[in-house]
PDB file of C-alpha atoms in Angstrom:
ATOM      1  CA  MET A 252      17.340 -66.960 -56.916  1.00 30.00           C
ATOM      2  CA  LEU A 253      18.181 -69.774 -53.980  1.00 31.00           C
ATOM      3  CA  GLN A 254      21.759 -68.859 -52.876  1.00 33.00           C
ATOM      4  CA  GLU A 255      23.417 -71.201 -50.248  1.00 31.00           C
ATOM      5  CA  MET A 256      25.934 -69.299 -47.708  1.00 32.00           C
ATOM      6  CA  MET A 257      28.297 -70.954 -45.156  1.00 29.00           C
ATOM      7  CA  SER A 258      27.944 -69.591 -41.399  1.00 31.00           C
ATOM      8  CA  SER A 259      30.518 -69.357 -39.498  1.00 34.00           C
ATOM      9  CA  LYS A 260      30.591 -72.839 -38.019  1.00 38.00           C
ATOM     10  CA  GLY A 261      30.664 -74.480 -41.046  1.00 38.00           C
ATOM     11  CA  ARG A 262      27.057 -75.053 -41.280  1.00 40.00           C
ATOM     12  CA  ARG A 263      25.060 -74.545 -44.608  1.00 39.00           C
ATOM     13  CA  GLN A 264      22.649 -72.317 -44.293  1.00 40.00           C
ATOM     14  CA  GLU A 265      19.526 -71.436 -47.106  1.00 41.00           C
ATOM     15  CA  VAL A 266      18.791 -67.921 -48.085  1.00 44.00           C
ATOM     16  CA  PHE A 267      16.530 -66.788 -50.790  1.00 49.00           C
ATOM     17  CA  LYS A 268      17.169 -63.561 -52.719  1.00 49.00           C
ATOM     18  CA  MET A 269      14.463 -61.772 -53.763  1.00 51.00           C
ATOM     19  CA  GLN A 270      15.149 -58.590 -56.388  1.00 52.00           C
ATOM     20  CA  ASN A 271      12.771 -55.808 -56.816  1.00 53.00           C
ATOM     21  CA  SER A 272      12.163 -53.891 -60.057  1.00 50.00           C
ATOM     22  CA  ALA A 273       9.846 -51.050 -60.996  1.00 50.00           C
ATOM     23  CA  GLU A 274       8.385 -49.840 -64.059  1.00 48.00           C
ATOM     24  CA  GLY A 275       6.186 -47.090 -64.586  1.00 49.00           C
ATOM     25  CA  GLN A 276       4.469 -45.365 -67.891  1.00 52.00           C
ATOM     26  CA  ALA A 277       6.761 -42.314 -69.537  1.00 61.00           C
ATOM     27  CA  GLY A 278       7.114 -39.401 -66.947  1.00 67.00           C
ATOM     28  CA  VAL A 279       6.027 -41.809 -63.872  1.00 75.00           C
ATOM     29  CA  GLU A 280       8.917 -42.817 -61.856  1.00 86.00           C
ATOM     30  CA  VAL A 281       8.173 -46.034 -59.713  1.00 89.00           C
ATOM     31  CA  THR A 282      10.500 -46.907 -56.668  1.00 90.00           C
ATOM     32  CA  GLN A 283      10.867 -50.278 -54.985  1.00 92.00           C
ATOM     33  CA  SER A 284      12.723 -50.624 -51.576  1.00 93.00           C
ATOM     34  CA  PRO A 285      15.070 -52.589 -51.183  1.00 92.00           C
ATOM     35  CA  ALA A 286      16.360 -53.551 -54.290  1.00 89.00           C
ATOM     36  CA  VAL A 287      17.176 -56.929 -52.980  1.00 89.00           C
ATOM     37  CA  LEU A 288      16.738 -58.702 -49.745  1.00 89.00           C
ATOM     38  CA  ILE A 289      18.426 -61.896 -48.666  1.00 90.00           C
ATOM     39  CA  LEU A 290      16.566 -63.857 -46.041  1.00 91.00           C
ATOM     40  CA  LYS A 291      16.663 -67.413 -44.663  1.00 91.00           C
ATOM     41  CA  PRO A 292      13.189 -69.703 -45.055  1.00 93.00           C
ATOM     42  CA  GLY A 293       9.965 -68.664 -42.864  1.00 95.00           C
ATOM     43  CA  GLN A 294      11.567 -64.782 -42.368  1.00 95.00           C
ATOM     44  CA  PRO A 295       9.321 -62.474 -43.062  1.00 96.00           C
ATOM     45  CA  ALA A 296       9.783 -59.890 -46.226  1.00 95.00           C
ATOM     46  CA  GLY A 297       8.488 -56.998 -46.718  1.00 95.00           C
ATOM     47  CA  ILE A 298       8.854 -54.340 -50.258  1.00 95.00           C
ATOM     48  CA  SER A 299       7.846 -50.873 -50.600  1.00 94.00           C
ATOM     49  CA  CYS A 300       6.458 -49.269 -53.726  1.00 94.00           C
ATOM     50  CA  THR A 301       6.045 -45.291 -54.139  1.00 93.00           C
ATOM     51  CA  GLN A 302       5.001 -43.761 -57.273  1.00 92.00           C
ATOM     52  CA  SER A 303       6.201 -40.028 -58.372  1.00 90.00           C
ATOM     53  CA  THR A 304       2.290 -39.261 -59.433  1.00 87.00           C
ATOM     54  CA  SER A 305      -0.934 -39.900 -57.630  1.00 85.00           C
ATOM     55  CA  TYR A 306      -2.438 -42.596 -60.192  1.00 88.00           C
ATOM     56  CA  THR A 307      -5.228 -44.786 -58.764  1.00 89.00           C
ATOM     57  CA  ASN A 308      -3.955 -47.959 -59.482  1.00 91.00           C
ATOM     58  CA  MET A 309      -1.052 -49.577 -58.581  1.00 92.00           C
ATOM     59  CA  TYR A 310      -0.131 -53.265 -59.220  1.00 93.00           C
ATOM     60  CA  TRP A 311       2.445 -56.102 -58.003  1.00 95.00           C
ATOM     61  CA  TYR A 312       3.877 -58.953 -60.433  1.00 95.00           C
ATOM     62  CA  GLN A 313       6.095 -61.832 -59.479  1.00 95.00           C
ATOM     63  CA  GLN A 314       8.320 -63.479 -62.347  1.00 94.00           C
ATOM     64  CA  LYS A 315      10.188 -66.280 -61.908  1.00 92.00           C
ATOM     65  CA  SER A 316      13.367 -67.099 -63.085  1.00 91.00           C
ATOM     66  CA  ASN A 317      12.465 -67.201 -67.319  1.00 88.00           C
ATOM     67  CA  GLY A 318       9.054 -67.373 -66.482  1.00 93.00           C
ATOM     68  CA  PRO A 319       5.905 -65.128 -67.357  1.00 94.00           C
ATOM     69  CA  LEU A 320       4.923 -62.423 -64.961  1.00 94.00           C
ATOM     70  CA  GLN A 321       2.212 -63.452 -62.693  1.00 96.00           C
ATOM     71  CA  PHE A 322      -0.086 -61.030 -61.670  1.00 96.00           C
ATOM     72  CA  LEU A 323      -0.124 -60.561 -57.703  1.00 97.00           C
ATOM     73  CA  PHE A 324      -2.114 -57.768 -56.444  1.00 96.00           C
ATOM     74  CA  TYR A 325      -4.095 -54.565 -57.595  1.00 93.00           C
ATOM     75  CA  THR A 326      -4.920 -51.922 -55.125  1.00 92.00           C
ATOM     76  CA  ALA A 327      -7.077 -48.483 -55.856  1.00 88.00           C
ATOM     77  CA  THR A 328      -6.986 -45.564 -53.138  1.00 78.00           C
ATOM     78  CA  SER A 329      -7.384 -47.902 -49.929  1.00 66.00           C
ATOM     79  CA  ASP A 330      -6.921 -51.319 -48.781  1.00 63.00           C
ATOM     80  CA  ASP A 331     -10.653 -51.698 -49.243  1.00 68.00           C
ATOM     81  CA  ALA A 332     -10.192 -51.922 -52.929  1.00 76.00           C
ATOM     82  CA  THR A 333      -7.764 -54.981 -53.838  1.00 87.00           C
ATOM     83  CA  GLU A 334      -7.827 -57.783 -55.848  1.00 93.00           C
ATOM     84  CA  LYS A 335      -5.521 -60.729 -55.683  1.00 94.00           C
ATOM     85  CA  GLY A 336      -4.315 -62.787 -58.073  1.00 95.00           C
ATOM     86  CA  GLU A 337      -5.598 -66.553 -58.622  1.00 96.00           C
ATOM     87  CA  GLY A 338      -3.157 -69.149 -56.827  1.00 95.00           C
ATOM     88  CA  VAL A 339      -1.288 -66.305 -54.684  1.00 96.00           C
ATOM     89  CA  PRO A 340      -0.620 -67.874 -51.363  1.00 96.00           C
ATOM     90  CA  ALA A 341      -2.441 -66.566 -48.294  1.00 96.00           C
ATOM     91  CA  ARG A 342       1.071 -65.466 -46.778  1.00 96.00           C
ATOM     92  CA  PHE A 343       1.099 -62.746 -49.416  1.00 96.00           C
ATOM     93  CA  THR A 344      -0.656 -59.956 -48.676  1.00 95.00           C
ATOM     94  CA  VAL A 345      -0.823 -56.052 -49.696  1.00 94.00           C
ATOM     95  CA  SER A 346      -1.635 -52.782 -47.818  1.00 92.00           C
ATOM     96  CA  ARG A 347      -2.130 -49.050 -49.519  1.00 89.00           C
ATOM     97  CA  LYS A 348      -0.686 -46.957 -47.348  1.00 81.00           C
ATOM     98  CA  SER A 349      -1.438 -43.542 -49.148  1.00 89.00           C
ATOM     99  CA  LEU A 350      -2.175 -43.071 -52.684  1.00 88.00           C
ATOM    100  CA  GLN A 351       1.641 -42.873 -53.596  1.00 91.00           C
ATOM    101  CA  LYS A 352       2.309 -45.649 -51.566  1.00 92.00           C
ATOM    102  CA  THR A 353       1.880 -49.530 -51.559  1.00 93.00           C
ATOM    103  CA  ASP A 354       3.604 -52.354 -49.257  1.00 94.00           C
ATOM    104  CA  LEU A 355       3.864 -56.328 -50.334  1.00 96.00           C
ATOM    105  CA  GLN A 356       4.774 -58.672 -47.545  1.00 96.00           C
ATOM    106  CA  ILE A 357       5.141 -62.262 -47.400  1.00 96.00           C
ATOM    107  CA  SER A 358       4.662 -63.537 -43.774  1.00 96.00           C
ATOM    108  CA  GLY A 359       7.295 -66.167 -44.128  1.00 94.00           C
ATOM    109  CA  VAL A 360       9.269 -66.968 -47.227  1.00 95.00           C
ATOM    110  CA  GLU A 361       9.568 -70.288 -48.798  1.00 94.00           C
ATOM    111  CA  ALA A 362      11.842 -71.526 -51.929  1.00 92.00           C
ATOM    112  CA  GLU A 363       9.063 -70.846 -54.363  1.00 92.00           C
ATOM    113  CA  ASP A 364       8.864 -67.022 -53.633  1.00 94.00           C
ATOM    114  CA  THR A 365      12.435 -66.523 -54.923  1.00 92.00           C
ATOM    115  CA  ALA A 366      11.695 -64.222 -58.263  1.00 93.00           C
ATOM    116  CA  VAL A 367      11.430 -60.350 -59.150  1.00 92.00           C
ATOM    117  CA  TYR A 368       8.854 -58.571 -57.973  1.00 93.00           C
ATOM    118  CA  TYR A 369       7.590 -55.739 -60.015  1.00 93.00           C
ATOM    119  CA  CYS A 370       5.445 -52.797 -58.920  1.00 92.00           C
ATOM    120  CA  ALA A 371       3.590 -50.485 -61.300  1.00 91.00           C
ATOM    121  CA  ALA A 372       0.989 -47.365 -61.493  1.00 90.00           C
ATOM    122  CA  SER A 373      -1.658 -46.632 -63.676  1.00 88.00           C
ATOM    123  CA  PRO A 374      -4.000 -43.776 -64.064  1.00 85.00           C
ATOM    124  CA  GLN A 375      -6.922 -46.305 -65.122  1.00 75.00           C
TER     125      GLN A 375
END
């Protein structure tokens, strides 16, 4: 969600709020951090996702206000086994830090990036 804030000098500043949410199968805990990012245009963004198991597959999705889920990335056990969704901007990248952890990065946020971002883990 796009929010407007006033600086101490009374100038309007636009910031972008990115919320994170995690979903997993029963008995699997998926944790994302930070829970909320509020950024200015052009700033980099990073969201980490950690799973409580050692599932091979991890996914990133984006959901804009009242819209459907959009597939962003799939990663297997390493950065070498990564698939990017159709139409995902080049400023979005993903890395697989370990079997339990993946990170989503945006090199410079734009207004269209305002959304809820979901991470998921799956054994297959």
